[in-house]
Short mmCIF file of C-alpha atoms in Angstrom, two decimals:
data_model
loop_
_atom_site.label_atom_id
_atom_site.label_comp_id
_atom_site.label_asym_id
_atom_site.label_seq_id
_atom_site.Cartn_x
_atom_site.Cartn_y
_atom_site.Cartn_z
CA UNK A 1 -15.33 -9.13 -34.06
CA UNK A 2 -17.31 -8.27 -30.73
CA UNK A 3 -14.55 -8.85 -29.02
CA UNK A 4 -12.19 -6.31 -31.09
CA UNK A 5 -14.55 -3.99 -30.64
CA UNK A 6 -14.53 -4.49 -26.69
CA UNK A 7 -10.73 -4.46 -26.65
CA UNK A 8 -11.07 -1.14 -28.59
CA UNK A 9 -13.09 0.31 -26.68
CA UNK A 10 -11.32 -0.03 -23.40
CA UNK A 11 -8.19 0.96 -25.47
CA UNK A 12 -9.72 4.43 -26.40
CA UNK A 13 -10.91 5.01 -22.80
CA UNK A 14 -7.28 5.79 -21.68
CA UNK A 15 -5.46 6.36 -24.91
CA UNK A 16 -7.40 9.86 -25.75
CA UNK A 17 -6.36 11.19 -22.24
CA UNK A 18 -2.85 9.74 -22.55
CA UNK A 19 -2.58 11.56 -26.19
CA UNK A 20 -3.84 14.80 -24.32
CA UNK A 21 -1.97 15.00 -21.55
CA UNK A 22 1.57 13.65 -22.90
CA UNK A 23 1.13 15.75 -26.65
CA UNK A 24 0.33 19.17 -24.20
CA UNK A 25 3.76 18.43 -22.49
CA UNK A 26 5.94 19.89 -25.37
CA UNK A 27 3.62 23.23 -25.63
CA UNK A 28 3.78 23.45 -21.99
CA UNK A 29 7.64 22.97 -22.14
CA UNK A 30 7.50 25.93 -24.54
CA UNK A 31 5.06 28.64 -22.58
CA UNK A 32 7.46 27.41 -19.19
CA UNK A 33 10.88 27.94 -21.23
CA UNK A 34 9.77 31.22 -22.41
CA UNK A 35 8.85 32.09 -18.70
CA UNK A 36 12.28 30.87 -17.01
CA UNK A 37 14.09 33.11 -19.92
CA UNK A 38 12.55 36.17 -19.46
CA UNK A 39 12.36 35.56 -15.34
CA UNK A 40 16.30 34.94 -15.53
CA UNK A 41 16.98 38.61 -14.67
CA UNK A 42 14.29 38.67 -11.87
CA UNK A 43 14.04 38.02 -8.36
CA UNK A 44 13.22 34.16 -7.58
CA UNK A 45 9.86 34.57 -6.29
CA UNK A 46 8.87 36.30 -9.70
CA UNK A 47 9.77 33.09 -11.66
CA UNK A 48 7.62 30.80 -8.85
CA UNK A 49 4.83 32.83 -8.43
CA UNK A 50 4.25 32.52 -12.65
CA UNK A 51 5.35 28.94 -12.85
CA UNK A 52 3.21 28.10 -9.82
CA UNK A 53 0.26 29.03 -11.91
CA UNK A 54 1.53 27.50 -15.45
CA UNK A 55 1.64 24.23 -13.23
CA UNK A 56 -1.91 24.77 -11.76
CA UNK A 57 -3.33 24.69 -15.77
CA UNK A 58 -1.36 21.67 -16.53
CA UNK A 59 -2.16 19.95 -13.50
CA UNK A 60 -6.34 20.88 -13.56
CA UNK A 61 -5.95 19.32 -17.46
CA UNK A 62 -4.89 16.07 -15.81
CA UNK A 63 -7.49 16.13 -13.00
CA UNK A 64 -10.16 16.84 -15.90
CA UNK A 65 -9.37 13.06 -16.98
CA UNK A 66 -8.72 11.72 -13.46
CA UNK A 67 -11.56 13.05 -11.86
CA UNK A 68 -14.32 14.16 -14.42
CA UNK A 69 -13.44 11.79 -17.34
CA UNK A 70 -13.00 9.02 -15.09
CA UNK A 71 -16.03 9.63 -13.12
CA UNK A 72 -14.03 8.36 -9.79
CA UNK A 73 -15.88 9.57 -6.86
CA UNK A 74 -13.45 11.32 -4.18
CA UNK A 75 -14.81 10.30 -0.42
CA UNK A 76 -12.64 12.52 1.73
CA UNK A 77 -12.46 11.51 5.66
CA UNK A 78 -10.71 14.39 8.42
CA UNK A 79 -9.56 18.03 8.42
CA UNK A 80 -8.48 19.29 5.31
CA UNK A 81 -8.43 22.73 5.67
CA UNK A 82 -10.26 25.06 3.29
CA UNK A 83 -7.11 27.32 3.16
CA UNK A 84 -3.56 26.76 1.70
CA UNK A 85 -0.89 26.13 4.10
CA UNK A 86 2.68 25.40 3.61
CA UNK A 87 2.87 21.65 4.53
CA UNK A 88 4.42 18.43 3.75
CA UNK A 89 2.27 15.63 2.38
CA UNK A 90 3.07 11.98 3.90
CA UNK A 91 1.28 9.34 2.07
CA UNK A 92 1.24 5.43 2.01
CA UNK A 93 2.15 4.30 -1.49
CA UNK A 94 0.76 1.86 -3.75
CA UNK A 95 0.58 2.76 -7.80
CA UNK A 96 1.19 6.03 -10.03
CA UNK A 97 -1.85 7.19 -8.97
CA UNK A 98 -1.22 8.39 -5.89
CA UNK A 99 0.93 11.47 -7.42
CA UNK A 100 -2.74 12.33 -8.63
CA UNK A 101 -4.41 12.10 -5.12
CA UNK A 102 -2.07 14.71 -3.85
CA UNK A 103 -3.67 17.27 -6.42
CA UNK A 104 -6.63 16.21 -5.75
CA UNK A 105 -6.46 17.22 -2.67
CA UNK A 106 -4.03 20.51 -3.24
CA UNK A 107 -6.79 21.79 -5.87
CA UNK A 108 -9.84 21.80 -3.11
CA UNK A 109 -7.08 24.44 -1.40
CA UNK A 110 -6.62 26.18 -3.90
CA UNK A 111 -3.06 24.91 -3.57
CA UNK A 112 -2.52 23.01 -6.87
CA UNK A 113 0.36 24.73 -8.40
CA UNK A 114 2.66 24.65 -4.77
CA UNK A 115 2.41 20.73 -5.35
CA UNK A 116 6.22 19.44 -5.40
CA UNK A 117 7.59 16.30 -5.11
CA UNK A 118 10.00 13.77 -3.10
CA UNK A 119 10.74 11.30 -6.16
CA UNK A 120 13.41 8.87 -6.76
CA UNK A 121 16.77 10.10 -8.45
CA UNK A 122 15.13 7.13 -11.47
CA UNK A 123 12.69 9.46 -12.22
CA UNK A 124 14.77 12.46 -13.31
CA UNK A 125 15.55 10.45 -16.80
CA UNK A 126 11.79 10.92 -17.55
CA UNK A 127 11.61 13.13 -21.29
CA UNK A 128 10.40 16.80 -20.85
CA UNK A 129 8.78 15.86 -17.36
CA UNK A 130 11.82 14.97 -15.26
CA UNK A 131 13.89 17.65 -15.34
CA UNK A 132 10.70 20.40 -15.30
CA UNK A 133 9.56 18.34 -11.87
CA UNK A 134 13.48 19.62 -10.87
CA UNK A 135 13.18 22.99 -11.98
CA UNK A 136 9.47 23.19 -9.93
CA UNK A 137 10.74 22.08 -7.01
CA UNK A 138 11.00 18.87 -6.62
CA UNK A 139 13.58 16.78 -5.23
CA UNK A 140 15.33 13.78 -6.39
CA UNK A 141 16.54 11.36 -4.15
CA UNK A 142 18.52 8.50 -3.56
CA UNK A 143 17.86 5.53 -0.94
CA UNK A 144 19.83 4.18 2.05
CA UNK A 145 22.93 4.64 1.69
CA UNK A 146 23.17 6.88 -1.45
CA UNK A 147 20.80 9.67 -0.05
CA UNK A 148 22.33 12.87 0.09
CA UNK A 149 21.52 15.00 3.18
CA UNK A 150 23.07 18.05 1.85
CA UNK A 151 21.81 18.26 -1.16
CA UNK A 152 18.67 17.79 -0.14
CA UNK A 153 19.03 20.71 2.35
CA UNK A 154 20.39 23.13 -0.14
CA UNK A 155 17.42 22.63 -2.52
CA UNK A 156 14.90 23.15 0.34
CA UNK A 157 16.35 26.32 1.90
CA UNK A 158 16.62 27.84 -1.83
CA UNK A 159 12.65 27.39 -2.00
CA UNK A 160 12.36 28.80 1.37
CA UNK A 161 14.67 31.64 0.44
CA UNK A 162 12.86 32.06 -2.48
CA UNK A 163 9.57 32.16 -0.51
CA UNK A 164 8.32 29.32 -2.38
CA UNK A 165 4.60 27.68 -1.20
CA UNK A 166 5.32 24.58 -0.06
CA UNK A 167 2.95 21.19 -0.17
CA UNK A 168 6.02 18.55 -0.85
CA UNK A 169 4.91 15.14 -1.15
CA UNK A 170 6.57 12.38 0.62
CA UNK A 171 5.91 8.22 0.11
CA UNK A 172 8.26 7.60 3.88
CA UNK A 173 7.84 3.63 2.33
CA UNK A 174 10.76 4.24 -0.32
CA UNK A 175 8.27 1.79 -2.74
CA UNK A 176 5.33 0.45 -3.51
CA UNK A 177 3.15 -1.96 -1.43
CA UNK A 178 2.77 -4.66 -3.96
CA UNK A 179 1.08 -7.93 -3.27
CA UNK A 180 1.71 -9.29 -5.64
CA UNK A 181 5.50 -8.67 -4.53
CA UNK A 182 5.57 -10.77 -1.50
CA UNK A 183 9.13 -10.92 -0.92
CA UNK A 184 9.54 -6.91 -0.42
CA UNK A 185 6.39 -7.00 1.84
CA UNK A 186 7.74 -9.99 3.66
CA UNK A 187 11.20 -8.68 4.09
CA UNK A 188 10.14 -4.98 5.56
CA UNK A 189 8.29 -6.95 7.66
CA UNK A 190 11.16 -8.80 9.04
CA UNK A 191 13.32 -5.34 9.39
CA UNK A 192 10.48 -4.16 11.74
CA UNK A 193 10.69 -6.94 14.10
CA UNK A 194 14.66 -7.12 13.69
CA UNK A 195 14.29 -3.55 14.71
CA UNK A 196 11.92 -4.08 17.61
CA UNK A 197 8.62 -2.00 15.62
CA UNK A 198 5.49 -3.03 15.59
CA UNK A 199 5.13 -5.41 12.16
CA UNK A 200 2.55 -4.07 9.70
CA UNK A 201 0.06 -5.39 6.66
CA UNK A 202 -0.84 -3.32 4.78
CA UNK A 203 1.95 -0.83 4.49
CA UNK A 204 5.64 -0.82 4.28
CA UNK A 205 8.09 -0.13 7.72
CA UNK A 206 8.62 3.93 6.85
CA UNK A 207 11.88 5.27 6.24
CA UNK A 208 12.75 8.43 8.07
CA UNK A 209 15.39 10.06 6.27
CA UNK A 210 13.43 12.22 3.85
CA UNK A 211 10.56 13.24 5.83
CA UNK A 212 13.40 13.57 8.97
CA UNK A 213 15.68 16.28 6.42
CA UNK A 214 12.27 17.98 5.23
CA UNK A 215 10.67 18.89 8.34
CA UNK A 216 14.03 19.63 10.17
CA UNK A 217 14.96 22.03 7.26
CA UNK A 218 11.24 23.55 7.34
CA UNK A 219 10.26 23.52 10.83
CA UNK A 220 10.01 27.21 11.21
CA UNK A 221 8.55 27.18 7.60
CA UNK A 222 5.83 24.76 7.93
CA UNK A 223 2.41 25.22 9.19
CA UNK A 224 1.49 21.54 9.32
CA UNK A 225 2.21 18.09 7.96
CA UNK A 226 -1.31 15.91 6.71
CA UNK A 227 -0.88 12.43 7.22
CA UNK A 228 -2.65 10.58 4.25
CA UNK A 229 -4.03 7.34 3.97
CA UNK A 230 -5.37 6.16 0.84
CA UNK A 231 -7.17 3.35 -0.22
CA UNK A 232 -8.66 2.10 -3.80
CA UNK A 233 -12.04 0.61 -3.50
CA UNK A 234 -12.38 -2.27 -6.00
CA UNK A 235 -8.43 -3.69 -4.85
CA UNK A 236 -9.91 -6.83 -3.41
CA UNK A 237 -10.00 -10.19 -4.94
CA UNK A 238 -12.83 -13.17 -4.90
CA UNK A 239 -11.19 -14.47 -1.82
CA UNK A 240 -11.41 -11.69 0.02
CA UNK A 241 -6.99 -10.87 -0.62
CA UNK A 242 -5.77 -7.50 -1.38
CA UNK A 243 -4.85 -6.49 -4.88
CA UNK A 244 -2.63 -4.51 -7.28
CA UNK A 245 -3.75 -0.44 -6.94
CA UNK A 246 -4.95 0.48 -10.02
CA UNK A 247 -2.73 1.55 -12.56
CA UNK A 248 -2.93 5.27 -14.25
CA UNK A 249 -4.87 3.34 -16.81
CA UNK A 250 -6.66 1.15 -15.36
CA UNK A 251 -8.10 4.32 -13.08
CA UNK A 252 -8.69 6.40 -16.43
CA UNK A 253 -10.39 2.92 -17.66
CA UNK A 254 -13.01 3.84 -14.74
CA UNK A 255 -12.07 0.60 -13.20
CA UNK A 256 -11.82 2.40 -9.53
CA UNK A 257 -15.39 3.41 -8.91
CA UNK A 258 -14.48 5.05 -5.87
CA UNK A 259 -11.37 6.31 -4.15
CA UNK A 260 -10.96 7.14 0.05
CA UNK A 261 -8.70 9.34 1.59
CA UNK A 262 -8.00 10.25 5.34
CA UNK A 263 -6.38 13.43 6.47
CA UNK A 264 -5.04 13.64 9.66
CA UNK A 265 -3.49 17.36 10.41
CA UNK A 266 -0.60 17.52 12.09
CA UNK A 267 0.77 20.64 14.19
CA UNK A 268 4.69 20.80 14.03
CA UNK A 269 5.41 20.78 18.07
CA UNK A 270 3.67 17.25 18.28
CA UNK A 271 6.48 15.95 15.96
CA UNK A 272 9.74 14.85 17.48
CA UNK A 273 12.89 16.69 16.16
CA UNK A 274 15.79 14.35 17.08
CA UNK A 275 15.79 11.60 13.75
CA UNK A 276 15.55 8.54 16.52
CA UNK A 277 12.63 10.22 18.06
CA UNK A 278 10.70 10.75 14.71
CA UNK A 279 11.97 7.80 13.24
CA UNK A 280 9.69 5.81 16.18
CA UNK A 281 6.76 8.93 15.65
CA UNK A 282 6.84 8.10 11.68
CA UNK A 283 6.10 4.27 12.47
CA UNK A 284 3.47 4.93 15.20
CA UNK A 285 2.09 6.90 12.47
CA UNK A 286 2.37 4.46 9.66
CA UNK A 287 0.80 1.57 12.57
CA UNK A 288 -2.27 4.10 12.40
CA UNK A 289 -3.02 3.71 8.62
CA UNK A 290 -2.06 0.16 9.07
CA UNK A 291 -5.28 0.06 11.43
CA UNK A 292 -7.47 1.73 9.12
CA UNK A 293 -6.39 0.00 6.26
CA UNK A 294 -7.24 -3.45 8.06
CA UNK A 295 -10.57 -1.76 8.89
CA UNK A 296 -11.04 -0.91 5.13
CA UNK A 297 -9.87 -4.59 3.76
CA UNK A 298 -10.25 -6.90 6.75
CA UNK A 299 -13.35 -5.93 8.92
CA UNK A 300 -15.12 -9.22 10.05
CA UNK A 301 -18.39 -7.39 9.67
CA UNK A 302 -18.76 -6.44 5.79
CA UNK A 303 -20.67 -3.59 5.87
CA UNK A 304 -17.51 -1.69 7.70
CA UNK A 305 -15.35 -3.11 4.77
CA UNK A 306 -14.59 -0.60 1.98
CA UNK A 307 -14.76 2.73 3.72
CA UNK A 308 -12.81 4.12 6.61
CA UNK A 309 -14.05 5.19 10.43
CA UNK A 310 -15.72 8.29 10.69
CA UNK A 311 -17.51 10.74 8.78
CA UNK A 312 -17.12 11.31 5.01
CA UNK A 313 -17.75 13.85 2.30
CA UNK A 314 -18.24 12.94 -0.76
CA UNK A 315 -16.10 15.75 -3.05
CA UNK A 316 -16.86 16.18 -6.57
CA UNK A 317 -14.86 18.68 -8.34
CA UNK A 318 -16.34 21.19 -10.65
CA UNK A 319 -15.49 21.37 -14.48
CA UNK A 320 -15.14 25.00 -14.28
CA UNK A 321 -11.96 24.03 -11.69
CA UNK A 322 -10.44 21.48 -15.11
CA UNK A 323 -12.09 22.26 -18.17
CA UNK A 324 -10.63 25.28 -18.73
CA UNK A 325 -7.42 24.23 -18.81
CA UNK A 326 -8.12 21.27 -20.57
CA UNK A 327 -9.41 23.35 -23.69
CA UNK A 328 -6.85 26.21 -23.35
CA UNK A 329 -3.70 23.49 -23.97
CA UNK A 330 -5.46 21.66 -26.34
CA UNK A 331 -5.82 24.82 -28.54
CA UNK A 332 -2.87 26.16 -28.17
CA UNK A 333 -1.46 22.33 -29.23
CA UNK A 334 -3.73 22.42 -32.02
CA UNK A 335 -3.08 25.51 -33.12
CA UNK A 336 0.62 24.79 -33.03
CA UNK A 337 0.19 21.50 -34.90
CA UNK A 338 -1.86 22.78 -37.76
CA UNK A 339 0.93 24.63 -39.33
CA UNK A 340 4.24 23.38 -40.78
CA UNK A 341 6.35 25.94 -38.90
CA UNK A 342 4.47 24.86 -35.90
CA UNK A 343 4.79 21.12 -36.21
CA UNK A 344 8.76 21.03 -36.55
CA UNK A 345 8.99 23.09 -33.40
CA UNK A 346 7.03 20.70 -31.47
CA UNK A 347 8.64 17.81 -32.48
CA UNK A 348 12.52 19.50 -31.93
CA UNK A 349 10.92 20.42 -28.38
CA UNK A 350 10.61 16.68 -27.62
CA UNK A 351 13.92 15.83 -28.96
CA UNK A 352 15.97 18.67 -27.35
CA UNK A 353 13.84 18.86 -24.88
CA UNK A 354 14.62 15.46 -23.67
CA UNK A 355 18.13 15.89 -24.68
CA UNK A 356 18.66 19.46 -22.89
CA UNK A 357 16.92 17.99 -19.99
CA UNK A 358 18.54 14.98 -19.43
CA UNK A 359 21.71 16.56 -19.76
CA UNK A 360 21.01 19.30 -17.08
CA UNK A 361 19.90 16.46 -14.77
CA UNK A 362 23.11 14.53 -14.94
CA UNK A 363 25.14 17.70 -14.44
CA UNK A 364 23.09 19.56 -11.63
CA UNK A 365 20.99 17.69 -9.41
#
């Protein structure tokens, strides 16, 4: 019995923010449908200026539970600006929850709603969410071989035409570092030194495609690119051996006491244009959050262990920034859900929602 009670306990930790934030998605569907309809006639700034702000409520809901419900404490290392910039985001990538880490960061800006992402073309297939992370911005893409330059150029110069903030997210690894995937680690590791690049631990060899097309689209765009590394405190194992990340809910479980995150700002003229040049400048970059991720893990003395060089604030972000939000969704949900009318709406919005949407998807990119 004590231990049903344990198990339901931890189940409730994560399964009332998973109810909120996946039974919002349909009324948020709605208020954004309504939106792009009446927008259709209207320049295309109109409709991104409004949805840019719809996506700022959603998104401060979420970091309610990531942040405030989870009680995570956010130790933030470089220069993060104050102000909003148009940027591009490169990140090394572990779990789910590094999506979230991006808005963390984009909401201390005052830049949450500009948040768009590189994601892979699996992703689009997602109900409700995949094809609205399309019609925000984002950009689905396929690897090696499959990737298409052009139509990842076309999407990007329609945002730009559009005069659409930009803070695009980019994972250059293509996957996650997962060790308890060995083989994937252990072959990118062998491409480096086929390749002649320096051979790293704790993060994948980079691919350059993506963040090559992005910044070569953008370059008179841009005003930056922040180089992110991220690290989970708590991912190390009796032995001393790196971990899984945390899941999405294992980290609303409030099993990551504490999460660390270096910016590095990046002006535009110190990146190489030509793909061979940047291609090397991505991996010199990636060899630099190698090195502070074998500080983090791997530092002989232990008191440098779980924390990265340099000085740190600790960032805690207000309720008034997430709570808001949080109870404005909720009761329009409820509201909708307490009346018959109501409740047959919001269940056709998931179904032909999902149906619409995944339909549009496999038609237009």
């Amino acid at each position: 019995m004590l231990l049903s009670l344990v198990l339901h306990t931890y189940s409730m930790r994560y399964f009332l923010p998973a109810a909120v934030m996946m039974g919002t998605a349909p009324t948020y569907v709605l208020a954004w449908g309504a939106w792009r309809l009446l927008s259709a006639v209207l320049p295309a700034r109109f409709y991104r200026e409004v949805d840019d702000r719809l996506y700022t409520i959603y998104q401060s809901m979420v970091l309610f539970f990531f942040e405030n419900y989870a009680g995570v404490q956010v130790i933030i290392y470089g220069d993060l600006p104050k102000n909003k910039e148009n940027i591009i985001y490169l990140s090394n990538h572990q779990c789910t929850v590094d999506w979230i880490i991006a808005d963390m960061l984009a909401i201390r800006q005052n830049a949450l709603g500009h948040v768009r992402y590189v994601l892979k073309d699996g992703l689009k297939w997602l109900p409700l969410y995949g094809w609205y992370f399309s019609q925000h911005g984002g950009v689905y893409v396929k690897r090696s071989a499959k990737f298409n330059e052009k139509e990842m150029r076309g999407k990007l110069r329609a945002q730009m035409k559009a005069e659409t903030p930009m803070y695009l997210v980019i994972f250059p690894e293509g996957t996650r570092y997962n060790p308890e995937i060995p083989k994937v680690i252990a072959d990118s590791q062998s491409f480096a030194e086929k390749e002649g690049l320096a051979v790293l631990k704790h993060v994948l060899t980079p691919r350059v495609k993506a963040t090559h097309v992005a910044i070569d689209t953008m370059k008179d765009y841009l005003d930056a690119v922040y180089d992110v590394t991220v690290a989970y405190e708590g991912t190390v194992d009796h032995k001393g051996q790196r971990k899984l990340a945390p899941s999405m809910t294992e980290f609303l479980c409030k099993e990551c006491p504490r999460v660390h995150i270096f910016i590095d700002r990046i002006e535009l003229k110190d990146i190489p244009e030509e793909q061979m040049y940047m291609r090397r400048w991505l991996h010199e970059r990636f060899e630099i959050k190698d090195k502070l991720l074998i500080e983090f893990y791997d530092a002989k003395d232990s008191k440098r262990r779980n924390k990265f060089p340099g000085k740190s604030v600790h960032s805690k972000l207000s309720l008034k920034k997430t709570l808001p939000s949080l109870l404005f969704l909720g009761g329009l949900t409820a509201s909708m859900l307490l009346t018959e009318s109501g409740r047959k709406l919001y269940v056709k919005t998931w179904i032909y929602g999902t149906l619409i949407g995944c339909l549009w998807v496999s038609i237009k990119p």
